[in-house]
Short mmCIF file of C-alpha atoms in Angstrom, two decimals:
data_model
loop_
_atom_site.label_atom_id
_atom_site.label_comp_id
_atom_site.label_asym_id
_atom_site.label_seq_id
_atom_site.Cartn_x
_atom_site.Cartn_y
_atom_site.Cartn_z
CA UNK A 21 10.25 5.11 -4.18
CA UNK A 22 9.19 6.52 -7.55
CA UNK A 23 5.66 5.25 -6.95
CA UNK A 24 5.49 7.01 -3.58
CA UNK A 25 6.87 10.21 -5.11
CA UNK A 26 3.90 10.28 -7.51
CA UNK A 27 1.46 10.75 -4.59
CA UNK A 28 0.82 14.45 -3.81
CA UNK A 29 1.61 15.35 -0.17
CA UNK A 30 -1.95 16.36 0.65
CA UNK A 31 -3.29 13.09 -0.77
CA UNK A 32 -0.76 11.20 1.35
CA UNK A 33 -2.08 13.01 4.43
CA UNK A 34 -5.63 12.08 3.39
CA UNK A 35 -4.65 8.42 3.16
CA UNK A 36 -3.00 8.46 6.58
CA UNK A 37 -5.99 10.25 8.10
CA UNK A 38 -8.37 7.74 6.52
CA UNK A 39 -6.59 4.88 8.29
CA UNK A 40 -6.43 6.56 11.72
CA UNK A 41 -10.05 5.95 12.85
CA UNK A 42 -9.57 2.19 12.67
CA UNK A 43 -6.05 2.33 14.06
CA UNK A 44 -7.24 4.40 17.01
CA UNK A 45 -9.57 1.56 18.01
CA UNK A 46 -6.70 -0.91 17.88
CA UNK A 47 -4.48 1.43 19.90
CA UNK A 48 -7.20 1.80 22.55
CA UNK A 49 -7.83 -1.93 22.85
CA UNK A 50 -4.08 -2.57 23.04
CA UNK A 51 -3.77 -0.02 25.85
CA UNK A 52 -1.37 2.21 23.90
CA UNK A 53 -3.33 5.46 23.45
CA UNK A 54 -6.86 6.17 24.72
CA UNK A 55 -9.25 6.70 21.85
CA UNK A 56 -10.42 10.14 22.98
CA UNK A 57 -6.79 11.31 23.07
CA UNK A 58 -5.90 10.14 19.55
CA UNK A 59 -9.19 11.53 18.21
CA UNK A 60 -8.83 14.90 19.91
CA UNK A 61 -5.13 15.46 19.23
CA UNK A 62 -4.66 13.93 15.78
CA UNK A 63 -7.75 12.83 13.86
CA UNK A 64 -10.15 15.75 14.31
CA UNK A 65 -7.55 18.59 13.97
CA UNK A 66 -6.06 17.02 10.84
CA UNK A 67 -9.50 16.57 9.31
CA UNK A 68 -10.34 20.23 9.95
CA UNK A 69 -7.09 21.42 8.35
CA UNK A 70 -7.71 19.30 5.25
CA UNK A 71 -11.29 20.57 5.06
CA UNK A 72 -10.12 24.20 5.10
CA UNK A 73 -7.48 23.49 2.45
CA UNK A 74 -10.05 21.75 0.28
CA UNK A 75 -12.33 24.80 0.41
CA UNK A 76 -9.77 27.57 -0.13
CA UNK A 77 -6.97 25.74 -1.99
CA UNK A 78 -8.73 22.99 -3.94
CA UNK A 79 -6.92 20.39 -6.00
CA UNK A 80 -8.20 17.74 -8.44
CA UNK A 81 -7.68 14.89 -5.98
CA UNK A 82 -10.16 16.47 -3.54
CA UNK A 83 -12.93 15.08 -5.73
CA UNK A 84 -11.59 11.58 -5.13
CA UNK A 85 -11.78 12.17 -1.38
CA UNK A 86 -15.41 13.29 -1.60
CA UNK A 87 -16.37 10.33 -3.78
CA UNK A 88 -14.59 7.98 -1.42
CA UNK A 89 -16.42 9.40 1.59
CA UNK A 90 -19.75 9.12 -0.17
CA UNK A 91 -19.38 5.53 -1.29
CA UNK A 92 -17.68 4.44 1.92
CA UNK A 93 -20.59 5.76 3.98
CA UNK A 94 -23.12 4.11 1.66
CA UNK A 95 -21.27 0.78 1.79
CA UNK A 96 -21.22 0.98 5.59
CA UNK A 97 -24.97 1.62 5.64
CA UNK A 98 -25.64 -1.48 3.53
CA UNK A 99 -23.31 -3.48 5.77
CA UNK A 100 -25.19 -2.26 8.86
CA UNK A 101 -28.53 -3.35 7.44
CA UNK A 102 -27.19 -6.89 7.51
CA UNK A 103 -25.34 -6.47 10.82
CA UNK A 104 -28.17 -4.84 12.78
CA UNK A 105 -30.59 -7.46 11.48
CA UNK A 106 -28.44 -10.16 13.08
CA UNK A 107 -28.04 -8.04 16.23
CA UNK A 108 -31.49 -6.60 16.91
CA UNK A 109 -33.82 -9.16 15.33
CA UNK A 110 -31.90 -12.43 15.45
CA UNK A 111 -29.76 -11.73 18.51
CA UNK A 112 -26.79 -13.68 17.17
CA UNK A 113 -24.23 -11.22 18.57
CA UNK A 114 -24.04 -7.91 20.38
CA UNK A 115 -23.53 -4.36 19.16
CA UNK A 116 -20.18 -2.99 20.35
CA UNK A 117 -20.48 0.36 18.50
CA UNK A 118 -22.07 2.17 21.50
CA UNK A 119 -19.26 0.84 23.69
CA UNK A 120 -16.72 2.21 21.23
CA UNK A 121 -18.53 5.56 21.35
CA UNK A 122 -18.01 5.77 25.10
CA UNK A 123 -14.27 5.38 24.50
CA UNK A 124 -14.43 8.22 22.00
CA UNK A 125 -16.15 10.78 24.24
CA UNK A 126 -14.64 9.37 27.45
CA UNK A 127 -17.86 8.74 29.37
CA UNK A 128 -19.07 5.91 31.55
CA UNK A 129 -19.71 2.66 29.62
CA UNK A 130 -23.30 2.71 30.85
CA UNK A 131 -24.04 5.83 28.76
CA UNK A 132 -24.98 3.80 25.72
CA UNK A 133 -27.18 6.47 24.14
CA UNK A 134 -24.41 9.06 23.95
CA UNK A 135 -21.97 6.32 23.12
CA UNK A 136 -24.21 5.07 20.32
CA UNK A 137 -24.47 8.52 18.72
CA UNK A 138 -20.74 9.17 18.93
CA UNK A 139 -19.87 5.62 17.91
CA UNK A 140 -22.01 5.55 14.78
CA UNK A 141 -20.81 8.99 13.67
CA UNK A 142 -17.26 7.72 14.03
CA UNK A 143 -18.13 4.47 12.28
CA UNK A 144 -19.69 6.11 9.22
CA UNK A 145 -17.55 9.23 8.76
CA UNK A 146 -14.31 7.76 10.06
CA UNK A 147 -14.20 4.01 9.54
CA UNK A 148 -16.39 3.54 6.45
CA UNK A 149 -15.67 6.90 4.84
CA UNK A 150 -11.95 6.50 5.43
CA UNK A 151 -11.89 3.08 3.80
CA UNK A 152 -13.79 4.49 0.83
CA UNK A 153 -11.25 7.29 0.45
CA UNK A 154 -8.33 4.88 0.48
CA UNK A 155 -9.86 2.53 -2.09
CA UNK A 156 -11.01 5.16 -4.58
CA UNK A 157 -7.73 7.06 -4.41
CA UNK A 158 -5.80 3.86 -5.04
CA UNK A 159 -8.19 2.88 -7.85
CA UNK A 160 -7.62 6.22 -9.59
CA UNK A 161 -3.86 6.18 -9.00
CA UNK A 162 -3.44 2.70 -10.49
CA UNK A 163 -6.06 2.68 -13.26
CA UNK A 164 -7.85 -0.25 -11.62
CA UNK A 165 -11.13 0.28 -13.46
CA UNK A 166 -9.44 -0.24 -16.84
CA UNK A 167 -9.10 -3.92 -15.96
CA UNK A 168 -12.88 -4.37 -16.06
CA UNK A 169 -15.84 -4.44 -13.66
CA UNK A 170 -15.17 -7.91 -12.29
CA UNK A 171 -11.59 -7.11 -11.38
CA UNK A 172 -12.64 -3.82 -9.78
CA UNK A 173 -15.29 -5.41 -7.58
CA UNK A 174 -13.00 -8.32 -6.72
CA UNK A 175 -10.27 -5.87 -5.71
CA UNK A 176 -12.73 -3.98 -3.50
CA UNK A 177 -13.80 -7.21 -1.78
CA UNK A 178 -10.17 -8.19 -1.29
CA UNK A 179 -9.50 -4.74 0.18
CA UNK A 180 -12.45 -5.05 2.57
CA UNK A 181 -11.59 -8.59 3.63
CA UNK A 182 -7.79 -8.46 3.68
CA UNK A 183 -6.52 -5.43 5.62
CA UNK A 184 -9.90 -4.35 7.04
CA UNK A 185 -11.46 -7.57 8.31
CA UNK A 186 -8.03 -9.00 9.03
CA UNK A 187 -7.18 -5.95 11.13
CA UNK A 188 -10.45 -6.33 13.02
CA UNK A 189 -9.65 -9.94 13.84
CA UNK A 190 -6.18 -8.97 15.04
CA UNK A 191 -7.72 -6.30 17.29
CA UNK A 192 -10.21 -8.75 18.79
CA UNK A 193 -7.40 -11.25 19.39
CA UNK A 194 -5.54 -8.76 21.58
CA UNK A 195 -5.55 -9.55 25.33
CA UNK A 196 -8.51 -7.23 26.04
CA UNK A 197 -10.13 -7.52 22.62
CA UNK A 198 -12.87 -10.03 23.31
CA UNK A 199 -13.69 -8.39 26.63
CA UNK A 200 -14.07 -4.89 25.17
CA UNK A 201 -15.52 -5.72 21.73
CA UNK A 202 -17.15 -9.12 21.14
CA UNK A 203 -16.22 -12.77 21.73
CA UNK A 204 -14.77 -14.74 18.86
CA UNK A 205 -17.06 -17.61 17.97
CA UNK A 206 -17.80 -19.31 14.63
CA UNK A 207 -20.98 -17.22 14.40
CA UNK A 208 -19.35 -13.84 15.08
CA UNK A 209 -16.40 -14.57 12.79
CA UNK A 210 -18.71 -15.66 9.96
CA UNK A 211 -21.08 -12.72 10.36
CA UNK A 212 -18.29 -10.16 10.45
CA UNK A 213 -16.69 -11.75 7.39
CA UNK A 214 -19.95 -11.66 5.41
CA UNK A 215 -20.50 -8.05 6.43
CA UNK A 216 -17.10 -7.01 5.12
CA UNK A 217 -17.73 -8.85 1.85
CA UNK A 218 -20.97 -6.86 1.48
CA UNK A 219 -19.05 -3.67 2.19
CA UNK A 220 -16.48 -4.53 -0.48
CA UNK A 221 -19.08 -5.36 -3.13
CA UNK A 222 -20.93 -2.07 -2.61
CA UNK A 223 -17.67 -0.11 -2.59
CA UNK A 224 -16.53 -1.76 -5.82
CA UNK A 225 -19.84 -1.07 -7.54
CA UNK A 226 -19.64 2.51 -6.35
CA UNK A 227 -16.17 2.89 -7.83
CA UNK A 228 -17.52 1.71 -11.18
CA UNK A 229 -20.26 4.34 -11.12
CA UNK A 230 -17.91 7.26 -10.51
CA UNK A 231 -17.51 9.38 -13.62
CA UNK A 232 -14.04 10.40 -14.77
CA UNK A 233 -12.46 8.88 -11.70
CA UNK A 234 -9.00 8.66 -13.28
CA UNK A 235 -9.24 12.23 -14.60
CA UNK A 236 -9.13 13.56 -11.03
CA UNK A 237 -5.70 12.00 -10.49
CA UNK A 238 -3.41 14.71 -11.84
CA UNK A 239 -0.07 12.96 -11.43
CA UNK A 240 1.39 9.83 -13.03
CA UNK A 241 0.07 6.45 -12.06
CA UNK A 242 1.55 5.00 -8.93
CA UNK A 243 1.35 1.49 -10.41
CA UNK A 244 0.11 0.92 -13.96
CA UNK A 245 -2.06 -2.16 -13.42
CA UNK A 246 -3.21 -2.17 -17.03
CA UNK A 247 0.37 -2.40 -18.25
CA UNK A 248 1.14 -5.16 -15.77
CA UNK A 249 -1.93 -7.10 -16.89
CA UNK A 250 -0.74 -7.01 -20.51
CA UNK A 251 2.72 -8.28 -19.65
CA UNK A 252 3.59 -11.39 -21.63
CA UNK A 253 1.16 -10.80 -24.49
CA UNK A 254 2.27 -11.19 -28.09
CA UNK A 255 3.54 -8.00 -29.73
CA UNK A 256 1.45 -6.09 -32.21
CA UNK A 257 1.02 -7.66 -35.66
CA UNK A 258 3.78 -7.08 -38.20
CA UNK A 259 3.05 -6.20 -41.84
CA UNK A 260 3.88 -8.61 -44.67
CA UNK A 261 4.02 -7.77 -48.38
CA UNK A 262 0.76 -7.83 -50.28
CA UNK A 263 0.22 -9.90 -53.40
CA UNK A 264 0.50 -6.83 -55.61
CA UNK A 265 4.04 -6.24 -54.34
CA UNK A 266 5.30 -9.56 -55.74
CA UNK A 267 7.13 -9.09 -59.06
CA UNK A 268 5.00 -10.36 -61.97
CA UNK A 269 7.90 -12.51 -63.15
CA UNK A 270 7.68 -14.51 -59.93
CA UNK A 271 3.98 -15.32 -60.36
CA UNK A 272 2.65 -18.36 -62.24
CA UNK A 273 1.35 -17.86 -65.75
CA UNK A 274 -2.30 -17.45 -66.60
CA UNK A 275 -5.02 -14.93 -66.10
CA UNK A 276 -3.95 -14.13 -62.56
CA UNK A 277 -0.64 -12.69 -63.69
CA UNK A 278 -2.37 -10.69 -66.39
CA UNK A 279 -4.66 -9.11 -63.83
CA UNK A 280 -1.74 -7.75 -61.83
CA UNK A 281 -0.15 -4.40 -62.67
CA UNK A 282 3.13 -4.55 -64.51
CA UNK A 283 6.40 -3.58 -63.00
CA UNK A 284 6.75 -0.74 -65.47
CA UNK A 285 3.66 1.03 -64.16
CA UNK A 286 4.70 4.28 -62.48
CA UNK A 287 4.11 4.57 -58.78
CA UNK A 288 3.12 7.91 -57.35
CA UNK A 289 5.04 9.13 -54.32
CA UNK A 290 3.11 8.94 -51.10
CA UNK A 291 1.13 12.07 -50.34
CA UNK A 292 0.91 13.39 -53.96
CA UNK A 293 -2.38 13.47 -55.91
CA UNK A 294 -2.81 11.67 -59.18
CA UNK A 295 -2.59 13.79 -62.38
CA UNK A 296 -5.80 15.70 -62.87
CA UNK A 297 -7.09 14.80 -59.41
CA UNK A 298 -7.05 16.69 -56.14
CA UNK A 299 -7.66 13.60 -54.02
CA UNK A 300 -4.68 11.98 -52.37
CA UNK A 301 -4.30 8.30 -53.28
CA UNK A 302 -4.95 5.84 -50.49
CA UNK A 303 -2.12 3.33 -50.25
CA UNK A 304 -3.23 -0.29 -50.25
CA UNK A 305 -2.69 -2.09 -46.99
CA UNK A 306 -1.19 -5.51 -47.05
CA UNK A 307 -2.35 -8.37 -44.87
CA UNK A 308 -1.17 -8.49 -41.27
CA UNK A 309 0.23 -11.46 -39.43
CA UNK A 310 1.45 -12.09 -35.94
CA UNK A 311 5.07 -13.25 -35.73
CA UNK A 312 5.52 -16.88 -36.73
CA UNK A 313 6.63 -19.12 -33.87
CA UNK A 314 8.84 -21.92 -35.26
CA UNK A 315 7.58 -25.42 -34.57
CA UNK A 316 10.04 -28.33 -34.22
CA UNK A 317 10.42 -30.42 -37.34
CA UNK A 318 13.51 -32.56 -36.78
CA UNK A 319 16.22 -32.93 -34.20
CA UNK A 320 18.42 -30.56 -36.17
CA UNK A 321 16.21 -27.49 -36.38
CA UNK A 322 12.77 -25.93 -36.58
CA UNK A 323 10.62 -24.76 -39.46
CA UNK A 324 7.37 -22.88 -39.91
CA UNK A 325 5.78 -21.32 -43.01
CA UNK A 326 2.69 -19.15 -43.41
CA UNK A 327 1.35 -18.29 -46.88
CA UNK A 328 -0.92 -15.28 -47.34
CA UNK A 329 -2.05 -14.38 -50.88
CA UNK A 330 0.83 -16.35 -52.35
CA UNK A 331 3.25 -14.38 -50.17
CA UNK A 332 5.57 -16.67 -48.25
CA UNK A 333 6.53 -15.72 -44.72
CA UNK A 334 9.10 -18.17 -43.45
CA UNK A 335 10.68 -18.44 -40.04
CA UNK A 336 13.57 -20.87 -39.87
CA UNK A 337 15.89 -21.67 -37.03
CA UNK A 338 19.59 -22.20 -37.78
CA UNK A 339 20.67 -25.81 -37.91
CA UNK A 340 23.21 -26.53 -35.17
CA UNK A 341 26.56 -28.08 -35.87
CA UNK A 342 27.04 -31.84 -35.64
CA UNK A 343 30.03 -32.46 -33.33
CA UNK A 344 30.39 -36.04 -34.58
CA UNK A 345 30.99 -34.93 -38.16
CA UNK A 346 32.84 -31.74 -37.34
CA UNK A 347 30.39 -29.66 -39.34
CA UNK A 348 29.75 -25.97 -38.84
CA UNK A 349 26.38 -24.33 -38.18
CA UNK A 350 24.32 -23.59 -41.26
CA UNK A 351 23.10 -19.96 -41.54
CA UNK A 352 19.47 -18.95 -41.38
CA UNK A 353 17.48 -20.00 -44.43
CA UNK A 354 20.15 -22.40 -45.72
CA UNK A 355 19.77 -26.11 -46.35
CA UNK A 356 21.90 -28.48 -44.24
CA UNK A 357 24.63 -30.22 -46.25
CA UNK A 358 23.43 -33.64 -45.05
CA UNK A 359 19.85 -33.08 -46.19
CA UNK A 360 18.98 -35.40 -48.99
CA UNK A 361 15.62 -33.80 -49.75
CA UNK A 362 17.06 -30.86 -51.57
CA UNK A 363 16.74 -32.50 -54.95
CA UNK A 364 19.15 -32.33 -57.83
CA UNK A 365 20.93 -29.12 -58.58
CA UNK A 366 20.87 -27.74 -55.04
CA UNK A 367 24.20 -27.31 -53.34
CA UNK A 368 24.74 -27.20 -49.58
CA UNK A 369 24.17 -23.71 -48.25
CA UNK A 370 21.56 -22.75 -50.85
CA UNK A 371 18.20 -21.41 -49.63
CA UNK A 372 16.01 -24.12 -48.18
CA UNK A 373 12.89 -22.56 -49.71
CA UNK A 374 12.54 -20.99 -53.09
CA UNK A 375 9.64 -19.53 -55.02
CA UNK A 376 9.34 -22.72 -57.06
CA UNK A 377 8.47 -24.64 -53.90
CA UNK A 378 5.19 -22.71 -53.81
CA UNK A 379 4.33 -22.71 -57.51
CA UNK A 380 6.11 -19.40 -58.11
CA UNK A 381 8.96 -18.59 -60.42
CA UNK A 382 12.04 -16.82 -59.17
CA UNK A 383 11.99 -13.10 -59.81
CA UNK A 384 14.51 -11.77 -62.27
CA UNK A 385 16.89 -9.31 -60.76
#
């Protein structure tokens, strides 16, 4: 419900109007409402009202409607180049658009010239343009283009094949569908499917070429596809201490320790310039690591260590209790009492890792 509330009322009317030209064909074939009635009472008056509102009371989403009409009409034209080639030159199937035009203007089916003019105007401005409006509005409202060109074009093809071509097949499968439109054969099904794929590819490429498409959607996203696509990714890297932050007493002897600043060196507060200088000091950034995922070591626990510039980042899982011995769980970072690898001088419960394990000396506190 929140997603639907993010759609402005006028945009919702645009989306409903964009679907009506195709639905009016289905309603006519099903014998529910004659096409000239639905067009004259609903489609054309609603389109005129929205046109007047767009001229005198414009809103940002009106640009999406215009872009959708433009690319929907262009995609239909490319589709018709393929379709009319198979109709006029190859003769693989018939052209039912003039017949549909006679339904629209309510004339005799033999008036194919008038029917052809009315049918193709309805096909381009209503069917193709309406589909373009729906897709571009949904693309802007969901941030589809942020997922990349391939996903955008694939979504457009899925939109053209799924509800559009699927709805056409359902209409033809109605009792009077094949009689009024065209017979269903392997050739007609394949040709219509290929035509809708072409329509989807052109529509998807057109959506990619629209400038500032998302900027014309003033409200919040209906569905944040980019956020859904990133679900399950690892979190952002976490900072770990740099080598210079290790106390000098914990570092091994030699020239490396001498090169590090002493602990007694004063540290300037962040944001204050050094004495005699007007330039703010730039704090040194330590290395960054993604969280360490423990890997199984034994049956009693897990262990993973990452060393960066002699800085130890350890992730250890607690050792579970042994019910046979009646022991209690060992806390994080502690050595199990039964472990014999601790060496002399280490009592149960002491840290499993110390600085000496990595060639470092324990820092004096």
